[in-house]
Amino acid sequence: MDIYQRIWDADMMGNGIRPITAKENRNLSEGFVVVDLESCGPEHSLFKEVHIPDHKRGSYQLVEKLFDNYALDQTRKERNSRSESREVQEFLLTAMETPPLRVAKEYMEKTSGVQIGDQEWYTYLHDRWFRQFNWDSGKDLSGFEHVFIGEQNRKRLVGHHFWYKYYLEDNPDLNKLHQDQIELDCLNLEIQKRTAPYVLTMGYHLKAFDYEKRRFIDISKKRCGFFVGMSAEGLLALGTVRAMLNEEAVEYFTLNGVKYQLELFMSPDNKCIRTFYPMSENPDS
């Protein structure tokens, strides 16, 4: 079985929330995300229903603690604090014990022929995702911030590839700011239906909250792809394996019978993930 499919399956057995269409049965014990592509408009919610069971909720609460740790503007330096470092440590130590990251670790050990100790594994994951670097005008960039949270580049949103972050920002009853921050652009819905409910690629406007300036900033993204329903640790596992394979990885992969492209860009020194996201096989067709 393909390693990406194995990680997906492991995540669905762990804290992943299974994406389904409106016509499929809901499993309350496993959780579900209902993807609605039957209509569209600025106020339309892609995720019509989301149920995260109590035994999976802790994963999402841990990653949510990290959402306000970063400067929105990617040209600004970060003000890293000890409390933020402790939040990262708690998140990573917990994620390391989950099924998708165990699958990723076993795969990397088998591929390299080298056993990876717990401390070495923690350091490897931290460097890939949380180690900060500069690139052009970008200051203190990290793969985690870019992929899971998103950044401002003038009037553009860059990154922002975590479905749960999008979901919170689209639901004023759930996010801390009590604002519907998403306005959806309705483009290529028929193409979306080919890859839904597992992967979506769409454009939208975001009222992103700048925690330093204490106000909303209007930014937008023409095309953003993300895996629907994957937990934070599932996304970490996929990105970590993709980064390990890098140039050796196949351009396309199949997930649940649908073919996708998995894009990856690394930092200038090739030590950290810059961005990583899925796309439909023919996004412009």
PDB file of C-alpha atoms in Angstrom:
ATOM      1  CA  MET A   1       0.000   0.000   0.000  1.00  0.00           C
ATOM      2  CA  ASP A   2       1.193   3.535  -0.808  1.00  0.00           C
ATOM      3  CA  ILE A   3       2.741   5.271   2.233  1.00  0.00           C
ATOM      4  CA  TYR A   4       0.439   8.290   1.872  1.00  0.00           C
ATOM      5  CA  GLN A   5      -2.635   6.042   1.915  1.00  0.00           C
ATOM      6  CA  ARG A   6      -1.236   4.223   4.959  1.00  0.00           C
ATOM      7  CA  ILE A   7      -0.789   7.523   6.791  1.00  0.00           C
ATOM      8  CA  TRP A   8      -4.310   8.624   5.842  1.00  0.00           C
ATOM      9  CA  ASP A   9      -5.795   5.333   7.077  1.00  0.00           C
ATOM     10  CA  ALA A  10      -3.794   5.544  10.315  1.00  0.00           C
ATOM     11  CA  ASP A  11      -5.028   9.090  10.880  1.00  0.00           C
ATOM     12  CA  MET A  12      -8.656   8.088  10.353  1.00  0.00           C
ATOM     13  CA  MET A  13      -8.085   5.389  13.001  1.00  0.00           C
ATOM     14  CA  GLY A  14      -6.614   8.092  15.245  1.00  0.00           C
ATOM     15  CA  ASN A  15      -7.779  11.706  15.481  1.00  0.00           C
ATOM     16  CA  GLY A  16      -8.646  12.299  11.826  1.00  0.00           C
ATOM     17  CA  ILE A  17     -12.281  13.171  11.043  1.00  0.00           C
ATOM     18  CA  ARG A  18     -13.641  11.286   8.044  1.00  0.00           C
ATOM     19  CA  PRO A  19     -14.817  13.564   5.198  1.00  0.00           C
ATOM     20  CA  ILE A  20     -18.123  12.515   3.635  1.00  0.00           C
ATOM     21  CA  THR A  21     -20.744  13.804   1.211  1.00  0.00           C
ATOM     22  CA  ALA A  22     -24.193  14.869   2.356  1.00  0.00           C
ATOM     23  CA  LYS A  23     -25.693  11.550   1.232  1.00  0.00           C
ATOM     24  CA  GLU A  24     -23.340   9.342   3.263  1.00  0.00           C
ATOM     25  CA  ASN A  25     -24.093   7.948   6.710  1.00  0.00           C
ATOM     26  CA  ARG A  26     -22.807   9.813   9.760  1.00  0.00           C
ATOM     27  CA  ASN A  27     -20.730   7.875  12.302  1.00  0.00           C
ATOM     28  CA  LEU A  28     -20.873   9.782  15.578  1.00  0.00           C
ATOM     29  CA  SER A  29     -18.240   7.668  17.330  1.00  0.00           C
ATOM     30  CA  GLU A  30     -15.604   8.254  14.592  1.00  0.00           C
ATOM     31  CA  GLY A  31     -16.680  11.785  13.702  1.00  0.00           C
ATOM     32  CA  PHE A  32     -17.356  13.251  10.266  1.00  0.00           C
ATOM     33  CA  VAL A  33     -16.995  16.343   8.064  1.00  0.00           C
ATOM     34  CA  VAL A  34     -19.820  16.849   5.567  1.00  0.00           C
ATOM     35  CA  VAL A  35     -18.456  18.585   2.443  1.00  0.00           C
ATOM     36  CA  ASP A  36     -21.131  20.619   0.644  1.00  0.00           C
ATOM     37  CA  LEU A  37     -20.415  21.515  -2.990  1.00  0.00           C
ATOM     38  CA  GLU A  38     -24.017  21.560  -4.178  1.00  0.00           C
ATOM     39  CA  SER A  39     -24.217  25.352  -4.070  1.00  0.00           C
ATOM     40  CA  CYS A  40     -21.827  28.246  -3.666  1.00  0.00           C
ATOM     41  CA  GLY A  41     -21.661  31.889  -2.670  1.00  0.00           C
ATOM     42  CA  PRO A  42     -19.632  34.208  -0.411  1.00  0.00           C
ATOM     43  CA  GLU A  43     -21.615  33.099   2.660  1.00  0.00           C
ATOM     44  CA  HIS A  44     -21.651  29.407   1.765  1.00  0.00           C
ATOM     45  CA  SER A  45     -20.048  26.998   4.254  1.00  0.00           C
ATOM     46  CA  LEU A  46     -18.038  24.225   2.615  1.00  0.00           C
ATOM     47  CA  PHE A  47     -18.214  22.131   5.743  1.00  0.00           C
ATOM     48  CA  LYS A  48     -21.931  21.771   6.260  1.00  0.00           C
ATOM     49  CA  GLU A  49     -21.666  19.606   9.356  1.00  0.00           C
ATOM     50  CA  VAL A  50     -18.645  18.754  11.485  1.00  0.00           C
ATOM     51  CA  HIS A  51     -18.684  16.363  14.405  1.00  0.00           C
ATOM     52  CA  ILE A  52     -15.500  15.866  16.415  1.00  0.00           C
ATOM     53  CA  PRO A  53     -16.079  13.234  19.112  1.00  0.00           C
ATOM     54  CA  ASP A  54     -14.814  13.957  22.607  1.00  0.00           C
ATOM     55  CA  HIS A  55     -12.029  11.350  22.453  1.00  0.00           C
ATOM     56  CA  LYS A  56     -10.494  13.136  19.433  1.00  0.00           C
ATOM     57  CA  ARG A  57     -11.034  16.715  20.544  1.00  0.00           C
ATOM     58  CA  GLY A  58      -7.794  16.998  22.528  1.00  0.00           C
ATOM     59  CA  SER A  59      -5.703  16.902  19.331  1.00  0.00           C
ATOM     60  CA  TYR A  60      -7.518  19.930  17.933  1.00  0.00           C
ATOM     61  CA  GLN A  61      -7.331  21.847  21.209  1.00  0.00           C
ATOM     62  CA  LEU A  62      -3.554  21.373  21.350  1.00  0.00           C
ATOM     63  CA  VAL A  63      -2.928  22.682  17.837  1.00  0.00           C
ATOM     64  CA  GLU A  64      -5.401  25.530  18.366  1.00  0.00           C
ATOM     65  CA  LYS A  65      -3.184  26.855  21.180  1.00  0.00           C
ATOM     66  CA  LEU A  66      -0.499  27.607  18.574  1.00  0.00           C
ATOM     67  CA  PHE A  67      -2.680  29.678  16.247  1.00  0.00           C
ATOM     68  CA  ASP A  68      -2.013  33.013  18.003  1.00  0.00           C
ATOM     69  CA  ASN A  69       1.760  32.517  18.410  1.00  0.00           C
ATOM     70  CA  TYR A  70       2.836  34.065  15.106  1.00  0.00           C
ATOM     71  CA  ALA A  71       3.001  37.462  13.409  1.00  0.00           C
ATOM     72  CA  LEU A  72       0.557  37.659  10.509  1.00  0.00           C
ATOM     73  CA  ASP A  73       2.848  39.758   8.282  1.00  0.00           C
ATOM     74  CA  GLN A  74       5.633  37.465   7.070  1.00  0.00           C
ATOM     75  CA  THR A  75       8.093  40.395   6.890  1.00  0.00           C
ATOM     76  CA  ARG A  76       7.906  40.962  10.674  1.00  0.00           C
ATOM     77  CA  LYS A  77      10.195  39.179  13.146  1.00  0.00           C
ATOM     78  CA  GLU A  78       8.625  36.797  15.633  1.00  0.00           C
ATOM     79  CA  ARG A  79       8.506  37.487  19.368  1.00  0.00           C
ATOM     80  CA  ASN A  80       9.118  33.954  20.573  1.00  0.00           C
ATOM     81  CA  SER A  81       8.275  33.315  24.227  1.00  0.00           C
ATOM     82  CA  ARG A  82       8.930  30.468  26.655  1.00  0.00           C
ATOM     83  CA  SER A  83       5.208  29.787  27.002  1.00  0.00           C
ATOM     84  CA  GLU A  84       4.926  29.426  23.221  1.00  0.00           C
ATOM     85  CA  SER A  85       7.877  27.026  23.194  1.00  0.00           C
ATOM     86  CA  ARG A  86       6.146  24.953  25.881  1.00  0.00           C
ATOM     87  CA  GLU A  87       2.985  24.837  23.753  1.00  0.00           C
ATOM     88  CA  VAL A  88       5.008  23.599  20.773  1.00  0.00           C
ATOM     89  CA  GLN A  89       6.703  20.979  22.942  1.00  0.00           C
ATOM     90  CA  GLU A  90       3.376  19.730  24.337  1.00  0.00           C
ATOM     91  CA  PHE A  91       1.890  19.549  20.854  1.00  0.00           C
ATOM     92  CA  LEU A  92       4.846  17.666  19.338  1.00  0.00           C
ATOM     93  CA  LEU A  93       5.325  15.213  22.222  1.00  0.00           C
ATOM     94  CA  THR A  94       1.647  14.289  22.030  1.00  0.00           C
ATOM     95  CA  ALA A  95       1.639  14.067  18.223  1.00  0.00           C
ATOM     96  CA  MET A  96       4.661  11.720  18.232  1.00  0.00           C
ATOM     97  CA  GLU A  97       2.566   9.037  19.962  1.00  0.00           C
ATOM     98  CA  THR A  98      -0.274   9.093  17.436  1.00  0.00           C
ATOM     99  CA  PRO A  99      -0.845   6.453  14.713  1.00  0.00           C
ATOM    100  CA  PRO A 100       0.052   8.551  11.613  1.00  0.00           C
ATOM    101  CA  LEU A 101       3.404   9.725  13.012  1.00  0.00           C
ATOM    102  CA  ARG A 102       4.216   6.208  14.186  1.00  0.00           C
ATOM    103  CA  VAL A 103       3.584   4.990  10.616  1.00  0.00           C
ATOM    104  CA  ALA A 104       5.787   7.807   9.240  1.00  0.00           C
ATOM    105  CA  LYS A 105       8.610   6.965  11.678  1.00  0.00           C
ATOM    106  CA  GLU A 106       8.488   3.238  10.877  1.00  0.00           C
ATOM    107  CA  TYR A 107       8.558   4.005   7.162  1.00  0.00           C
ATOM    108  CA  MET A 108      11.558   6.299   7.507  1.00  0.00           C
ATOM    109  CA  GLU A 109      13.409   3.724   9.634  1.00  0.00           C
ATOM    110  CA  LYS A 110      12.723   0.985   7.100  1.00  0.00           C
ATOM    111  CA  THR A 111      13.729   3.193   4.164  1.00  0.00           C
ATOM    112  CA  SER A 112      16.946   4.440   5.766  1.00  0.00           C
ATOM    113  CA  GLY A 113      17.831   1.237   7.620  1.00  0.00           C
ATOM    114  CA  VAL A 114      18.497   3.305  10.753  1.00  0.00           C
ATOM    115  CA  GLN A 115      16.545   3.228  14.033  1.00  0.00           C
ATOM    116  CA  ILE A 116      15.362   6.649  15.208  1.00  0.00           C
ATOM    117  CA  GLY A 117      15.352   7.331  18.956  1.00  0.00           C
ATOM    118  CA  ASP A 118      12.570   9.371  20.579  1.00  0.00           C
ATOM    119  CA  GLN A 119      14.742  12.450  21.192  1.00  0.00           C
ATOM    120  CA  GLU A 120      16.151  12.267  17.668  1.00  0.00           C
ATOM    121  CA  TRP A 121      12.621  11.956  16.244  1.00  0.00           C
ATOM    122  CA  TYR A 122      11.423  14.952  18.263  1.00  0.00           C
ATOM    123  CA  THR A 123      14.359  17.058  17.049  1.00  0.00           C
ATOM    124  CA  TYR A 124      13.820  15.963  13.453  1.00  0.00           C
ATOM    125  CA  LEU A 125      10.133  16.926  13.508  1.00  0.00           C
ATOM    126  CA  HIS A 126      10.848  20.209  15.301  1.00  0.00           C
ATOM    127  CA  ASP A 127      13.528  21.196  12.768  1.00  0.00           C
ATOM    128  CA  ARG A 128      11.380  20.276   9.777  1.00  0.00           C
ATOM    129  CA  TRP A 129       8.298  22.183  10.976  1.00  0.00           C
ATOM    130  CA  PHE A 130       9.219  24.734  13.669  1.00  0.00           C
ATOM    131  CA  ARG A 131      12.805  25.797  12.979  1.00  0.00           C
ATOM    132  CA  GLN A 132      12.661  29.436  11.805  1.00  0.00           C
ATOM    133  CA  PHE A 133      14.513  30.831   8.801  1.00  0.00           C
ATOM    134  CA  ASN A 134      14.653  33.967   6.650  1.00  0.00           C
ATOM    135  CA  TRP A 135      13.939  33.993   2.932  1.00  0.00           C
ATOM    136  CA  ASP A 136      13.965  37.135   0.774  1.00  0.00           C
ATOM    137  CA  SER A 137      11.835  39.637   2.719  1.00  0.00           C
ATOM    138  CA  GLY A 138      10.333  36.927   4.943  1.00  0.00           C
ATOM    139  CA  LYS A 139      11.524  36.918   8.566  1.00  0.00           C
ATOM    140  CA  ASP A 140      11.425  33.988  11.032  1.00  0.00           C
ATOM    141  CA  LEU A 141       9.414  31.807   8.662  1.00  0.00           C
ATOM    142  CA  SER A 142       8.471  28.228   9.539  1.00  0.00           C
ATOM    143  CA  GLY A 143       6.705  25.387   7.815  1.00  0.00           C
ATOM    144  CA  PHE A 144       4.191  25.036  10.626  1.00  0.00           C
ATOM    145  CA  GLU A 145       3.125  28.671  10.511  1.00  0.00           C
ATOM    146  CA  HIS A 146       2.831  28.657   6.724  1.00  0.00           C
ATOM    147  CA  VAL A 147       0.972  25.354   6.316  1.00  0.00           C
ATOM    148  CA  PHE A 148      -1.242  25.330   9.412  1.00  0.00           C
ATOM    149  CA  ILE A 149      -1.924  29.031  10.012  1.00  0.00           C
ATOM    150  CA  GLY A 150      -1.116  31.070   6.923  1.00  0.00           C
ATOM    151  CA  GLU A 151       0.759  34.350   6.439  1.00  0.00           C
ATOM    152  CA  GLN A 152       0.185  37.779   4.942  1.00  0.00           C
ATOM    153  CA  ASN A 153       2.201  38.800   1.901  1.00  0.00           C
ATOM    154  CA  ARG A 154       0.924  42.313   1.182  1.00  0.00           C
ATOM    155  CA  LYS A 155      -2.691  41.742   0.105  1.00  0.00           C
ATOM    156  CA  ARG A 156      -2.269  38.011  -0.406  1.00  0.00           C
ATOM    157  CA  LEU A 157      -2.807  35.081   1.917  1.00  0.00           C
ATOM    158  CA  VAL A 158      -0.047  32.484   1.551  1.00  0.00           C
ATOM    159  CA  GLY A 159      -0.069  28.988   3.032  1.00  0.00           C
ATOM    160  CA  HIS A 160      -3.211  28.244   5.102  1.00  0.00           C
ATOM    161  CA  HIS A 161      -3.500  24.542   4.190  1.00  0.00           C
ATOM    162  CA  PHE A 162      -5.175  23.147   7.332  1.00  0.00           C
ATOM    163  CA  TRP A 163      -8.896  22.439   6.975  1.00  0.00           C
ATOM    164  CA  TYR A 164      -9.598  22.875  10.698  1.00  0.00           C
ATOM    165  CA  LYS A 165      -8.195  26.440  10.719  1.00  0.00           C
ATOM    166  CA  TYR A 166     -10.419  27.284   7.733  1.00  0.00           C
ATOM    167  CA  TYR A 167     -13.393  25.671   9.475  1.00  0.00           C
ATOM    168  CA  LEU A 168     -12.951  27.759  12.633  1.00  0.00           C
ATOM    169  CA  GLU A 169     -12.586  30.985  10.663  1.00  0.00           C
ATOM    170  CA  ASP A 170     -15.771  30.199   8.743  1.00  0.00           C
ATOM    171  CA  ASN A 171     -17.797  29.697  11.942  1.00  0.00           C
ATOM    172  CA  PRO A 172     -18.328  32.719  14.213  1.00  0.00           C
ATOM    173  CA  ASP A 173     -19.870  30.509  16.920  1.00  0.00           C
ATOM    174  CA  LEU A 174     -16.639  28.510  17.215  1.00  0.00           C
ATOM    175  CA  ASN A 175     -13.728  30.932  16.816  1.00  0.00           C
ATOM    176  CA  LYS A 176     -12.493  33.198  19.610  1.00  0.00           C
ATOM    177  CA  LEU A 177     -13.090  36.327  17.524  1.00  0.00           C
ATOM    178  CA  HIS A 178     -16.794  35.575  16.894  1.00  0.00           C
ATOM    179  CA  GLN A 179     -16.479  36.588  13.261  1.00  0.00           C
ATOM    180  CA  ASP A 180     -17.272  34.823   9.981  1.00  0.00           C
ATOM    181  CA  GLN A 181     -13.881  35.520   8.426  1.00  0.00           C
ATOM    182  CA  ILE A 182     -14.265  33.585   5.130  1.00  0.00           C
ATOM    183  CA  GLU A 183     -15.855  34.673   1.860  1.00  0.00           C
ATOM    184  CA  LEU A 184     -15.706  31.872  -0.679  1.00  0.00           C
ATOM    185  CA  ASP A 185     -14.929  32.394  -4.384  1.00  0.00           C
ATOM    186  CA  CYS A 186     -16.945  29.971  -6.503  1.00  0.00           C
ATOM    187  CA  LEU A 187     -14.594  28.648  -9.160  1.00  0.00           C
ATOM    188  CA  ASN A 188     -14.353  25.233 -10.845  1.00  0.00           C
ATOM    189  CA  LEU A 189     -16.969  23.540  -8.669  1.00  0.00           C
ATOM    190  CA  GLU A 190     -17.229  20.637 -11.090  1.00  0.00           C
ATOM    191  CA  ILE A 191     -13.497  19.997 -10.725  1.00  0.00           C
ATOM    192  CA  GLN A 192     -13.885  20.154  -6.934  1.00  0.00           C
ATOM    193  CA  LYS A 193     -16.549  17.454  -7.083  1.00  0.00           C
ATOM    194  CA  ARG A 194     -14.072  15.067  -8.737  1.00  0.00           C
ATOM    195  CA  THR A 195     -11.684  15.220  -5.774  1.00  0.00           C
ATOM    196  CA  ALA A 196     -14.154  15.837  -2.922  1.00  0.00           C
ATOM    197  CA  PRO A 197     -14.596  15.050  -0.166  1.00  0.00           C
ATOM    198  CA  TYR A 198     -10.942  14.181   0.551  1.00  0.00           C
ATOM    199  CA  VAL A 199      -9.149  17.137  -1.052  1.00  0.00           C
ATOM    200  CA  LEU A 200     -10.460  20.608  -1.904  1.00  0.00           C
ATOM    201  CA  THR A 201      -8.840  23.412  -3.897  1.00  0.00           C
ATOM    202  CA  MET A 202     -10.597  26.770  -3.828  1.00  0.00           C
ATOM    203  CA  GLY A 203     -10.145  30.529  -3.627  1.00  0.00           C
ATOM    204  CA  TYR A 204     -11.430  32.774  -0.861  1.00  0.00           C
ATOM    205  CA  HIS A 205     -11.092  36.073   0.957  1.00  0.00           C
ATOM    206  CA  LEU A 206     -10.010  35.990   4.597  1.00  0.00           C
ATOM    207  CA  LYS A 207     -10.403  38.592   7.319  1.00  0.00           C
ATOM    208  CA  ALA A 208      -7.231  37.534   9.131  1.00  0.00           C
ATOM    209  CA  PHE A 209      -6.757  38.796  12.660  1.00  0.00           C
ATOM    210  CA  ASP A 210      -3.396  40.451  13.308  1.00  0.00           C
ATOM    211  CA  TYR A 211      -2.613  39.751  16.975  1.00  0.00           C
ATOM    212  CA  GLU A 212       0.086  42.451  17.058  1.00  0.00           C
ATOM    213  CA  LYS A 213      -2.023  45.219  15.503  1.00  0.00           C
ATOM    214  CA  ARG A 214      -5.224  43.906  17.165  1.00  0.00           C
ATOM    215  CA  ARG A 215      -7.322  44.299  14.039  1.00  0.00           C
ATOM    216  CA  PHE A 216      -8.528  42.375  11.001  1.00  0.00           C
ATOM    217  CA  ILE A 217      -6.586  42.479   7.730  1.00  0.00           C
ATOM    218  CA  ASP A 218      -8.343  41.690   4.432  1.00  0.00           C
ATOM    219  CA  ILE A 219      -6.283  39.254   2.365  1.00  0.00           C
ATOM    220  CA  SER A 220      -7.176  36.714  -0.296  1.00  0.00           C
ATOM    221  CA  LYS A 221      -5.982  33.557  -1.981  1.00  0.00           C
ATOM    222  CA  LYS A 222      -6.799  32.530  -5.555  1.00  0.00           C
ATOM    223  CA  ARG A 223      -6.203  28.816  -5.018  1.00  0.00           C
ATOM    224  CA  CYS A 224      -5.638  26.902  -1.800  1.00  0.00           C
ATOM    225  CA  GLY A 225      -5.539  23.126  -1.446  1.00  0.00           C
ATOM    226  CA  PHE A 226      -5.993  21.072   1.688  1.00  0.00           C
ATOM    227  CA  PHE A 227      -6.793  17.590   2.887  1.00  0.00           C
ATOM    228  CA  VAL A 228     -10.227  17.565   4.497  1.00  0.00           C
ATOM    229  CA  GLY A 229     -10.523  15.911   7.905  1.00  0.00           C
ATOM    230  CA  MET A 230      -6.847  15.220   8.562  1.00  0.00           C
ATOM    231  CA  SER A 231      -5.696  15.869  12.111  1.00  0.00           C
ATOM    232  CA  ALA A 232      -2.690  18.101  12.720  1.00  0.00           C
ATOM    233  CA  GLU A 233      -0.506  15.061  13.390  1.00  0.00           C
ATOM    234  CA  GLY A 234      -1.759  13.388  10.200  1.00  0.00           C
ATOM    235  CA  LEU A 235      -0.746  16.433   8.185  1.00  0.00           C
ATOM    236  CA  LEU A 236       2.627  16.502   9.962  1.00  0.00           C
ATOM    237  CA  ALA A 237       3.168  12.848   9.046  1.00  0.00           C
ATOM    238  CA  LEU A 238       2.325  13.342   5.371  1.00  0.00           C
ATOM    239  CA  GLY A 239       4.526  16.413   5.050  1.00  0.00           C
ATOM    240  CA  THR A 240       7.424  14.800   6.900  1.00  0.00           C
ATOM    241  CA  VAL A 241       7.473  11.746   4.620  1.00  0.00           C
ATOM    242  CA  ARG A 242       7.042  13.920   1.523  1.00  0.00           C
ATOM    243  CA  ALA A 243       9.997  16.069   2.637  1.00  0.00           C
ATOM    244  CA  MET A 244      12.126  12.999   3.281  1.00  0.00           C
ATOM    245  CA  LEU A 245      11.434  11.651  -0.195  1.00  0.00           C
ATOM    246  CA  ASN A 246      11.696  15.125  -1.775  1.00  0.00           C
ATOM    247  CA  GLU A 247      13.021  14.689  -5.320  1.00  0.00           C
ATOM    248  CA  GLU A 248      12.524  10.914  -5.191  1.00  0.00           C
ATOM    249  CA  ALA A 249       8.810  11.214  -4.540  1.00  0.00           C
ATOM    250  CA  VAL A 250       6.424  10.501  -7.369  1.00  0.00           C
ATOM    251  CA  GLU A 251       4.678  13.555  -8.733  1.00  0.00           C
ATOM    252  CA  TYR A 252       1.221  12.055  -8.323  1.00  0.00           C
ATOM    253  CA  PHE A 253      -0.280   9.768  -5.721  1.00  0.00           C
ATOM    254  CA  THR A 254      -3.636   8.035  -5.264  1.00  0.00           C
ATOM    255  CA  LEU A 255      -5.738   8.495  -2.140  1.00  0.00           C
ATOM    256  CA  ASN A 256      -8.973   6.557  -1.725  1.00  0.00           C
ATOM    257  CA  GLY A 257      -9.015   5.872  -5.456  1.00  0.00           C
ATOM    258  CA  VAL A 258      -8.565   9.521  -6.548  1.00  0.00           C
ATOM    259  CA  LYS A 259      -5.331  10.836  -8.078  1.00  0.00           C
ATOM    260  CA  TYR A 260      -3.670  13.969  -6.649  1.00  0.00           C
ATOM    261  CA  GLN A 261      -0.460  15.932  -6.899  1.00  0.00           C
ATOM    262  CA  LEU A 262       1.451  16.581  -3.663  1.00  0.00           C
ATOM    263  CA  GLU A 263       3.483  19.780  -3.876  1.00  0.00           C
ATOM    264  CA  LEU A 264       6.478  20.494  -1.626  1.00  0.00           C
ATOM    265  CA  PHE A 265       8.876  23.424  -1.295  1.00  0.00           C
ATOM    266  CA  MET A 266      11.760  23.490   1.185  1.00  0.00           C
ATOM    267  CA  SER A 267      13.701  26.319   2.865  1.00  0.00           C
ATOM    268  CA  PRO A 268      16.813  27.676   1.077  1.00  0.00           C
ATOM    269  CA  ASP A 269      19.097  25.370   3.106  1.00  0.00           C
ATOM    270  CA  ASN A 270      16.768  22.391   2.414  1.00  0.00           C
ATOM    271  CA  LYS A 271      16.421  21.649   6.142  1.00  0.00           C
ATOM    272  CA  CYS A 272      12.886  22.929   6.778  1.00  0.00           C
ATOM    273  CA  ILE A 273       9.542  22.612   5.076  1.00  0.00           C
ATOM    274  CA  ARG A 274       8.419  25.888   3.536  1.00  0.00           C
ATOM    275  CA  THR A 275       5.077  24.665   2.161  1.00  0.00           C
ATOM    276  CA  PHE A 276       3.325  21.453   1.292  1.00  0.00           C
ATOM    277  CA  TYR A 277      -0.197  20.893  -0.058  1.00  0.00           C
ATOM    278  CA  PRO A 278      -2.308  18.637  -2.295  1.00  0.00           C
ATOM    279  CA  MET A 279      -3.768  19.558  -5.666  1.00  0.00           C
ATOM    280  CA  SER A 280      -6.170  17.832  -8.004  1.00  0.00           C
ATOM    281  CA  GLU A 281      -4.386  16.031 -10.834  1.00  0.00           C
ATOM    282  CA  ASN A 282      -5.502  18.582 -13.445  1.00  0.00           C
ATOM    283  CA  PRO A 283      -6.304  21.748 -11.484  1.00  0.00           C
ATOM    284  CA  ASP A 284      -6.760  23.934 -14.553  1.00  0.00           C
ATOM    285  CA  SER A 285      -8.708  21.540 -16.746  1.00  0.00           C
TER     286      SER A 285
END
